[in-house]
């Protein structure tokens, strides 16, 4: 092995070490705040405020979670959010893959105009008030479908799906399928979809996270508390705790205890609302990079 090869191997090792250090630093910056919220939700608020809780819980307590689950709306909110997420994700993924596949076909009539219209909506929209009036005119206010239909499709995701299907493999398979007498619909459902597992996993993650965290649409369009998603229920709980504390001026010790409880409830709410997505993500994480790269690189 010559000196040039030795220097190259040494420089590669230095580069790897540098990359590992950078990734470790990014992991700490991104991961520690979430870890701190977890340990703070089980710790004494006094110790948290004094900065004594850094790496593990101190003054272990479940008061925040106990107080949180005293609210029966939590169960209703969870149920509603799960339903909105499942239905919204299924509808969104199907429509996205269908639209992405359709505009990826070079023989689609008016393909350029359709792509232009899709792209136009990325930069311009009607605004909040016209959108609200449209939803109202369609009779969707305070209904189940108002959480599904208005945000059913993301144009950004459609463009990703389009890029995925524009890979070289799709043209060759279409020609072979036509020779065997396979139509467009059959090709999409029997060939294109089974070969789109990485893309489906990525789109499922995108839509599931978006639907689970959906808050603003529910705040505007829903009036019935029994239809509220989890995020809106948790918001109301936080507000009610703040209002309750504001009215409790008769005893200093009572005010202090309410402040501690409110802080624990705040941390517990963060965990309760994030836990399902944190559990779901590892199952699709292996497809994430693969799906995006397949949608960005031809060949």
mmCIF file of C-alpha atoms in Angstrom:
data_model
loop_
_atom_site.group_PDB
_atom_site.id
_atom_site.type_symbol
_atom_site.label_atom_id
_atom_site.label_comp_id
_atom_site.label_asym_id
_atom_site.label_seq_id
_atom_site.Cartn_x
_atom_site.Cartn_y
_atom_site.Cartn_z
ATOM 1 C CA UNK A 1 0.000 0.000 0.000
ATOM 2 C CA UNK A 2 1.514 3.302 -1.093
ATOM 3 C CA UNK A 3 1.681 6.504 0.934
ATOM 4 C CA UNK A 4 -1.159 8.093 -1.045
ATOM 5 C CA UNK A 5 -3.541 5.264 -0.136
ATOM 6 C CA UNK A 6 -2.495 5.472 3.528
ATOM 7 C CA UNK A 7 -3.176 9.208 3.601
ATOM 8 C CA UNK A 8 -6.538 8.641 1.903
ATOM 9 C CA UNK A 9 -7.574 6.010 4.453
ATOM 10 C CA UNK A 10 -6.464 8.273 7.292
ATOM 11 C CA UNK A 11 -8.406 11.222 5.884
ATOM 12 C CA UNK A 12 -11.484 8.998 5.493
ATOM 13 C CA UNK A 13 -11.263 8.004 9.157
ATOM 14 C CA UNK A 14 -10.922 11.639 10.222
ATOM 15 C CA UNK A 15 -13.926 12.522 8.076
ATOM 16 C CA UNK A 16 -15.965 9.672 9.632
ATOM 17 C CA UNK A 17 -15.053 10.770 13.153
ATOM 18 C CA UNK A 18 -16.015 14.345 12.305
ATOM 19 C CA UNK A 19 -19.357 13.173 10.897
ATOM 20 C CA UNK A 20 -20.075 11.056 13.975
ATOM 21 C CA UNK A 21 -19.335 14.006 16.251
ATOM 22 C CA UNK A 22 -21.630 16.289 14.259
ATOM 23 C CA UNK A 23 -24.441 13.703 14.226
ATOM 24 C CA UNK A 24 -24.044 13.098 17.965
ATOM 25 C CA UNK A 25 -24.259 16.836 18.602
ATOM 26 C CA UNK A 26 -27.394 17.129 16.442
ATOM 27 C CA UNK A 27 -28.910 14.118 18.233
ATOM 28 C CA UNK A 28 -28.329 15.757 21.612
ATOM 29 C CA UNK A 29 -29.733 19.099 20.464
ATOM 30 C CA UNK A 30 -32.836 17.483 18.965
ATOM 31 C CA UNK A 31 -33.366 14.616 21.405
ATOM 32 C CA UNK A 32 -32.611 16.131 24.787
ATOM 33 C CA UNK A 33 -35.589 18.567 24.892
ATOM 34 C CA UNK A 34 -37.973 15.647 24.376
ATOM 35 C CA UNK A 35 -36.115 13.591 26.960
ATOM 36 C CA UNK A 36 -36.277 16.487 29.407
ATOM 37 C CA UNK A 37 -40.046 16.765 28.950
ATOM 38 C CA UNK A 38 -40.369 13.046 29.740
ATOM 39 C CA UNK A 39 -38.334 13.166 32.959
ATOM 40 C CA UNK A 40 -39.889 16.489 33.986
ATOM 41 C CA UNK A 41 -43.375 14.987 33.733
ATOM 42 C CA UNK A 42 -42.380 12.495 36.460
ATOM 43 C CA UNK A 43 -40.420 14.938 38.642
ATOM 44 C CA UNK A 44 -41.167 17.381 41.451
ATOM 45 C CA UNK A 45 -41.884 20.797 39.838
ATOM 46 C CA UNK A 46 -39.802 22.550 42.515
ATOM 47 C CA UNK A 47 -36.735 20.528 41.549
ATOM 48 C CA UNK A 48 -37.428 21.189 37.855
ATOM 49 C CA UNK A 49 -37.670 24.933 38.458
ATOM 50 C CA UNK A 50 -34.414 24.902 40.441
ATOM 51 C CA UNK A 51 -32.651 23.183 37.534
ATOM 52 C CA UNK A 52 -31.875 20.002 39.479
ATOM 53 C CA UNK A 53 -33.590 17.730 36.953
ATOM 54 C CA UNK A 54 -31.146 17.185 34.103
ATOM 55 C CA UNK A 55 -30.624 13.503 33.278
ATOM 56 C CA UNK A 56 -33.123 11.499 35.355
ATOM 57 C CA UNK A 57 -36.357 12.150 37.294
ATOM 58 C CA UNK A 58 -36.147 13.498 40.851
ATOM 59 C CA UNK A 59 -38.972 13.548 43.350
ATOM 60 C CA UNK A 60 -40.888 10.943 41.325
ATOM 61 C CA UNK A 61 -44.598 11.714 40.991
ATOM 62 C CA UNK A 62 -47.530 10.731 38.766
ATOM 63 C CA UNK A 63 -49.696 13.667 39.802
ATOM 64 C CA UNK A 64 -49.659 15.239 36.329
ATOM 65 C CA UNK A 65 -50.924 12.071 34.641
ATOM 66 C CA UNK A 66 -53.446 11.412 37.397
ATOM 67 C CA UNK A 67 -54.830 14.914 37.054
ATOM 68 C CA UNK A 68 -54.876 14.661 33.283
ATOM 69 C CA UNK A 69 -56.903 11.456 33.211
ATOM 70 C CA UNK A 70 -59.517 12.942 35.506
ATOM 71 C CA UNK A 71 -60.850 14.582 32.357
ATOM 72 C CA UNK A 72 -63.261 12.226 30.507
ATOM 73 C CA UNK A 73 -62.771 14.320 27.349
ATOM 74 C CA UNK A 74 -59.317 12.757 26.969
ATOM 75 C CA UNK A 75 -60.776 9.391 25.951
ATOM 76 C CA UNK A 76 -63.196 11.042 23.520
ATOM 77 C CA UNK A 77 -60.405 13.164 22.062
ATOM 78 C CA UNK A 78 -58.161 10.131 21.606
ATOM 79 C CA UNK A 79 -60.952 8.209 19.890
ATOM 80 C CA UNK A 80 -61.758 11.093 17.557
ATOM 81 C CA UNK A 81 -58.113 11.713 16.685
ATOM 82 C CA UNK A 82 -57.496 8.038 15.957
ATOM 83 C CA UNK A 83 -60.514 7.952 13.634
ATOM 84 C CA UNK A 84 -59.538 11.221 11.918
ATOM 85 C CA UNK A 85 -55.960 10.000 11.517
ATOM 86 C CA UNK A 86 -56.799 6.566 10.121
ATOM 87 C CA UNK A 87 -59.491 7.736 7.696
ATOM 88 C CA UNK A 88 -57.588 10.878 6.696
ATOM 89 C CA UNK A 89 -54.376 8.928 6.104
ATOM 90 C CA UNK A 90 -56.060 6.252 3.991
ATOM 91 C CA UNK A 91 -57.891 8.853 1.885
ATOM 92 C CA UNK A 92 -54.826 11.075 1.579
ATOM 93 C CA UNK A 93 -52.422 8.293 0.606
ATOM 94 C CA UNK A 94 -54.790 6.820 -1.966
ATOM 95 C CA UNK A 95 -55.564 10.175 -3.602
ATOM 96 C CA UNK A 96 -51.895 11.196 -3.546
ATOM 97 C CA UNK A 97 -50.674 7.992 -5.170
ATOM 98 C CA UNK A 98 -53.482 8.106 -7.726
ATOM 99 C CA UNK A 99 -52.788 11.722 -8.672
ATOM 100 C CA UNK A 100 -49.009 11.230 -8.644
ATOM 101 C CA UNK A 101 -49.255 8.201 -10.906
ATOM 102 C CA UNK A 102 -51.693 9.913 -13.290
ATOM 103 C CA UNK A 103 -49.595 13.052 -13.866
ATOM 104 C CA UNK A 104 -46.432 10.964 -14.186
ATOM 105 C CA UNK A 105 -47.857 9.329 -17.336
ATOM 106 C CA UNK A 106 -46.550 11.184 -20.375
ATOM 107 C CA UNK A 107 -49.597 10.109 -22.402
ATOM 108 C CA UNK A 108 -52.039 11.873 -20.051
ATOM 109 C CA UNK A 109 -54.095 14.455 -21.956
ATOM 110 C CA UNK A 110 -53.501 17.973 -20.609
ATOM 111 C CA UNK A 111 -50.672 16.760 -18.389
ATOM 112 C CA UNK A 112 -48.702 20.019 -18.429
ATOM 113 C CA UNK A 113 -51.770 22.119 -17.603
ATOM 114 C CA UNK A 114 -52.743 19.819 -14.732
ATOM 115 C CA UNK A 115 -49.214 19.953 -13.292
ATOM 116 C CA UNK A 116 -49.274 23.735 -13.628
ATOM 117 C CA UNK A 117 -52.556 23.916 -11.706
ATOM 118 C CA UNK A 118 -51.160 21.681 -8.966
ATOM 119 C CA UNK A 119 -48.028 23.807 -8.718
ATOM 120 C CA UNK A 120 -50.053 27.039 -8.687
ATOM 121 C CA UNK A 121 -51.773 25.976 -5.456
ATOM 122 C CA UNK A 122 -48.380 25.661 -3.755
ATOM 123 C CA UNK A 123 -47.913 29.423 -3.993
ATOM 124 C CA UNK A 124 -51.453 30.808 -3.932
ATOM 125 C CA UNK A 125 -54.631 29.944 -2.040
ATOM 126 C CA UNK A 126 -57.998 31.520 -1.420
ATOM 127 C CA UNK A 127 -57.290 32.540 2.162
ATOM 128 C CA UNK A 128 -58.934 31.660 5.450
ATOM 129 C CA UNK A 129 -62.260 33.495 5.062
ATOM 130 C CA UNK A 130 -63.076 32.252 1.515
ATOM 131 C CA UNK A 131 -62.093 28.740 2.589
ATOM 132 C CA UNK A 132 -64.388 28.955 5.609
ATOM 133 C CA UNK A 133 -67.261 30.201 3.445
ATOM 134 C CA UNK A 134 -66.681 27.385 0.972
ATOM 135 C CA UNK A 135 -66.676 24.760 3.735
ATOM 136 C CA UNK A 136 -69.854 26.307 5.149
ATOM 137 C CA UNK A 137 -71.583 26.327 1.754
ATOM 138 C CA UNK A 138 -70.758 22.648 1.324
ATOM 139 C CA UNK A 139 -72.460 21.855 4.631
ATOM 140 C CA UNK A 140 -69.303 20.471 6.221
ATOM 141 C CA UNK A 141 -69.180 22.695 9.312
ATOM 142 C CA UNK A 142 -69.144 20.723 12.573
ATOM 143 C CA UNK A 143 -69.141 17.367 10.761
ATOM 144 C CA UNK A 144 -66.752 14.425 10.698
ATOM 145 C CA UNK A 145 -65.760 15.050 7.075
ATOM 146 C CA UNK A 146 -64.611 18.613 7.706
ATOM 147 C CA UNK A 147 -61.484 17.083 9.258
ATOM 148 C CA UNK A 148 -60.906 14.882 6.201
ATOM 149 C CA UNK A 149 -61.966 16.515 2.930
ATOM 150 C CA UNK A 150 -60.508 20.077 3.019
ATOM 151 C CA UNK A 151 -56.996 18.756 3.783
ATOM 152 C CA UNK A 152 -57.278 15.413 2.013
ATOM 153 C CA UNK A 153 -54.369 15.939 -0.404
ATOM 154 C CA UNK A 154 -51.026 17.687 -0.101
ATOM 155 C CA UNK A 155 -49.714 18.935 -3.446
ATOM 156 C CA UNK A 156 -46.155 18.618 -2.163
ATOM 157 C CA UNK A 157 -46.760 14.907 -1.556
ATOM 158 C CA UNK A 158 -48.329 14.547 -5.014
ATOM 159 C CA UNK A 159 -45.165 15.961 -6.571
ATOM 160 C CA UNK A 160 -43.069 13.470 -4.597
ATOM 161 C CA UNK A 161 -45.282 10.634 -5.842
ATOM 162 C CA UNK A 162 -45.024 11.959 -9.399
ATOM 163 C CA UNK A 163 -41.215 11.964 -9.214
ATOM 164 C CA UNK A 164 -41.269 8.436 -7.816
ATOM 165 C CA UNK A 165 -43.404 7.097 -10.664
ATOM 166 C CA UNK A 166 -41.338 8.874 -13.306
ATOM 167 C CA UNK A 167 -38.507 6.423 -12.709
ATOM 168 C CA UNK A 168 -37.349 4.382 -15.705
ATOM 169 C CA UNK A 169 -38.838 1.145 -14.372
ATOM 170 C CA UNK A 170 -42.435 2.329 -14.777
ATOM 171 C CA UNK A 171 -42.220 2.822 -18.573
ATOM 172 C CA UNK A 172 -40.773 -0.616 -19.140
ATOM 173 C CA UNK A 173 -43.409 -2.269 -16.987
ATOM 174 C CA UNK A 174 -46.220 -0.374 -18.720
ATOM 175 C CA UNK A 175 -45.051 -1.592 -22.134
ATOM 176 C CA UNK A 176 -44.789 -5.181 -20.900
ATOM 177 C CA UNK A 177 -48.225 -4.982 -19.249
ATOM 178 C CA UNK A 178 -49.850 -3.615 -22.401
ATOM 179 C CA UNK A 179 -48.492 -6.510 -24.400
ATOM 180 C CA UNK A 180 -50.195 -8.846 -21.908
ATOM 181 C CA UNK A 181 -53.459 -6.907 -22.220
ATOM 182 C CA UNK A 182 -53.272 -5.142 -18.856
ATOM 183 C CA UNK A 183 -55.292 -1.925 -18.599
ATOM 184 C CA UNK A 184 -54.339 1.245 -16.755
ATOM 185 C CA UNK A 185 -56.450 0.617 -13.654
ATOM 186 C CA UNK A 186 -55.293 -2.958 -13.328
ATOM 187 C CA UNK A 187 -51.685 -1.899 -13.818
ATOM 188 C CA UNK A 188 -51.990 0.737 -11.078
ATOM 189 C CA UNK A 189 -53.582 -1.567 -8.503
ATOM 190 C CA UNK A 190 -51.787 -4.817 -9.373
ATOM 191 C CA UNK A 191 -48.302 -3.593 -10.323
ATOM 192 C CA UNK A 192 -47.638 0.047 -9.439
ATOM 193 C CA UNK A 193 -48.995 -0.016 -5.879
ATOM 194 C CA UNK A 194 -47.222 -3.233 -4.775
ATOM 195 C CA UNK A 195 -43.930 -1.761 -6.044
ATOM 196 C CA UNK A 196 -44.541 1.504 -4.164
ATOM 197 C CA UNK A 197 -44.096 0.211 -0.607
ATOM 198 C CA UNK A 198 -41.370 2.751 0.337
ATOM 199 C CA UNK A 199 -43.445 5.598 -1.089
ATOM 200 C CA UNK A 200 -46.605 4.368 0.658
ATOM 201 C CA UNK A 201 -44.739 4.176 3.972
ATOM 202 C CA UNK A 202 -43.412 7.730 3.614
ATOM 203 C CA UNK A 203 -46.798 9.128 2.578
ATOM 204 C CA UNK A 204 -48.457 7.287 5.471
ATOM 205 C CA UNK A 205 -46.006 8.885 7.882
ATOM 206 C CA UNK A 206 -46.523 12.359 6.415
ATOM 207 C CA UNK A 207 -50.314 12.194 6.495
ATOM 208 C CA UNK A 208 -50.570 10.400 9.848
ATOM 209 C CA UNK A 209 -48.377 12.979 11.603
ATOM 210 C CA UNK A 210 -50.279 15.839 9.968
ATOM 211 C CA UNK A 211 -53.697 14.448 10.889
ATOM 212 C CA UNK A 212 -52.635 13.544 14.423
ATOM 213 C CA UNK A 213 -51.334 17.058 15.080
ATOM 214 C CA UNK A 214 -54.246 18.766 13.313
ATOM 215 C CA UNK A 215 -55.436 21.583 15.532
ATOM 216 C CA UNK A 216 -56.262 24.731 13.587
ATOM 217 C CA UNK A 217 -58.930 23.153 11.352
ATOM 218 C CA UNK A 218 -60.744 21.721 14.367
ATOM 219 C CA UNK A 219 -60.577 25.070 16.144
ATOM 220 C CA UNK A 220 -62.236 26.815 13.187
ATOM 221 C CA UNK A 221 -64.703 24.260 11.857
ATOM 222 C CA UNK A 222 -65.831 22.218 14.880
ATOM 223 C CA UNK A 223 -68.287 23.459 17.493
ATOM 224 C CA UNK A 224 -69.381 20.257 19.245
ATOM 225 C CA UNK A 225 -66.985 19.177 22.058
ATOM 226 C CA UNK A 226 -67.782 15.510 21.416
ATOM 227 C CA UNK A 227 -66.128 15.865 17.964
ATOM 228 C CA UNK A 228 -62.974 17.584 19.198
ATOM 229 C CA UNK A 229 -59.651 15.882 18.384
ATOM 230 C CA UNK A 230 -57.114 15.255 21.124
ATOM 231 C CA UNK A 231 -55.099 18.406 20.432
ATOM 232 C CA UNK A 232 -58.122 20.646 20.944
ATOM 233 C CA UNK A 233 -59.128 18.793 24.111
ATOM 234 C CA UNK A 234 -55.622 19.218 25.537
ATOM 235 C CA UNK A 235 -55.695 22.920 24.661
ATOM 236 C CA UNK A 236 -58.950 23.357 26.571
ATOM 237 C CA UNK A 237 -57.486 21.527 29.567
ATOM 238 C CA UNK A 238 -54.462 23.843 29.610
ATOM 239 C CA UNK A 239 -56.681 26.926 29.374
ATOM 240 C CA UNK A 240 -58.995 25.674 32.120
ATOM 241 C CA UNK A 241 -56.020 25.091 34.425
ATOM 242 C CA UNK A 242 -54.770 28.638 33.799
ATOM 243 C CA UNK A 243 -58.219 30.137 34.412
ATOM 244 C CA UNK A 244 -58.623 28.110 37.584
ATOM 245 C CA UNK A 245 -55.267 29.338 38.866
ATOM 246 C CA UNK A 246 -56.142 32.935 38.062
ATOM 247 C CA UNK A 247 -59.257 32.760 40.206
ATOM 248 C CA UNK A 248 -57.574 31.140 43.197
ATOM 249 C CA UNK A 249 -56.297 34.183 45.100
ATOM 250 C CA UNK A 250 -57.450 33.263 48.567
ATOM 251 C CA UNK A 251 -54.482 31.172 49.703
ATOM 252 C CA UNK A 252 -50.793 31.398 48.758
ATOM 253 C CA UNK A 253 -50.165 27.707 49.406
ATOM 254 C CA UNK A 254 -53.178 26.826 47.242
ATOM 255 C CA UNK A 255 -51.857 29.016 44.423
ATOM 256 C CA UNK A 256 -48.420 27.386 44.685
ATOM 257 C CA UNK A 257 -49.887 23.888 44.569
ATOM 258 C CA UNK A 258 -52.013 24.764 41.547
ATOM 259 C CA UNK A 259 -48.983 26.147 39.757
ATOM 260 C CA UNK A 260 -47.082 22.909 40.409
ATOM 261 C CA UNK A 261 -49.995 20.821 39.181
ATOM 262 C CA UNK A 262 -50.403 22.966 36.072
ATOM 263 C CA UNK A 263 -46.726 22.550 35.231
ATOM 264 C CA UNK A 264 -46.941 18.778 35.610
ATOM 265 C CA UNK A 265 -50.103 18.714 33.495
ATOM 266 C CA UNK A 266 -48.313 20.721 30.797
ATOM 267 C CA UNK A 267 -45.459 18.208 30.566
ATOM 268 C CA UNK A 268 -47.853 15.249 30.744
ATOM 269 C CA UNK A 269 -49.920 16.690 27.896
ATOM 270 C CA UNK A 270 -46.800 16.861 25.702
ATOM 271 C CA UNK A 271 -46.089 13.180 26.347
ATOM 272 C CA UNK A 272 -49.682 12.025 25.897
ATOM 273 C CA UNK A 273 -50.037 13.857 22.577
ATOM 274 C CA UNK A 274 -46.651 12.761 21.161
ATOM 275 C CA UNK A 275 -46.416 9.146 22.341
ATOM 276 C CA UNK A 276 -48.461 7.449 19.563
ATOM 277 C CA UNK A 277 -46.411 9.103 16.797
ATOM 278 C CA UNK A 278 -43.140 8.278 18.581
ATOM 279 C CA UNK A 279 -44.235 4.633 18.754
ATOM 280 C CA UNK A 280 -45.411 4.582 15.136
ATOM 281 C CA UNK A 281 -42.377 6.256 13.562
ATOM 282 C CA UNK A 282 -39.774 3.445 14.036
ATOM 283 C CA UNK A 283 -41.905 1.056 11.977
ATOM 284 C CA UNK A 284 -41.706 3.273 8.870
ATOM 285 C CA UNK A 285 -38.368 4.979 9.501
ATOM 286 C CA UNK A 286 -36.450 2.413 7.423
ATOM 287 C CA UNK A 287 -38.565 3.364 4.387
ATOM 288 C CA UNK A 288 -38.257 7.104 4.908
ATOM 289 C CA UNK A 289 -34.895 7.845 3.249
ATOM 290 C CA UNK A 290 -35.389 5.111 0.663
ATOM 291 C CA UNK A 291 -38.781 6.450 -0.368
ATOM 292 C CA UNK A 292 -37.596 10.032 -0.708
ATOM 293 C CA UNK A 293 -34.461 9.071 -2.643
ATOM 294 C CA UNK A 294 -36.413 6.865 -5.034
ATOM 295 C CA UNK A 295 -38.634 9.842 -5.706
ATOM 296 C CA UNK A 296 -35.679 12.102 -6.393
ATOM 297 C CA UNK A 297 -33.284 9.969 -8.442
ATOM 298 C CA UNK A 298 -33.956 8.287 -11.767
ATOM 299 C CA UNK A 299 -32.395 5.057 -12.847
#
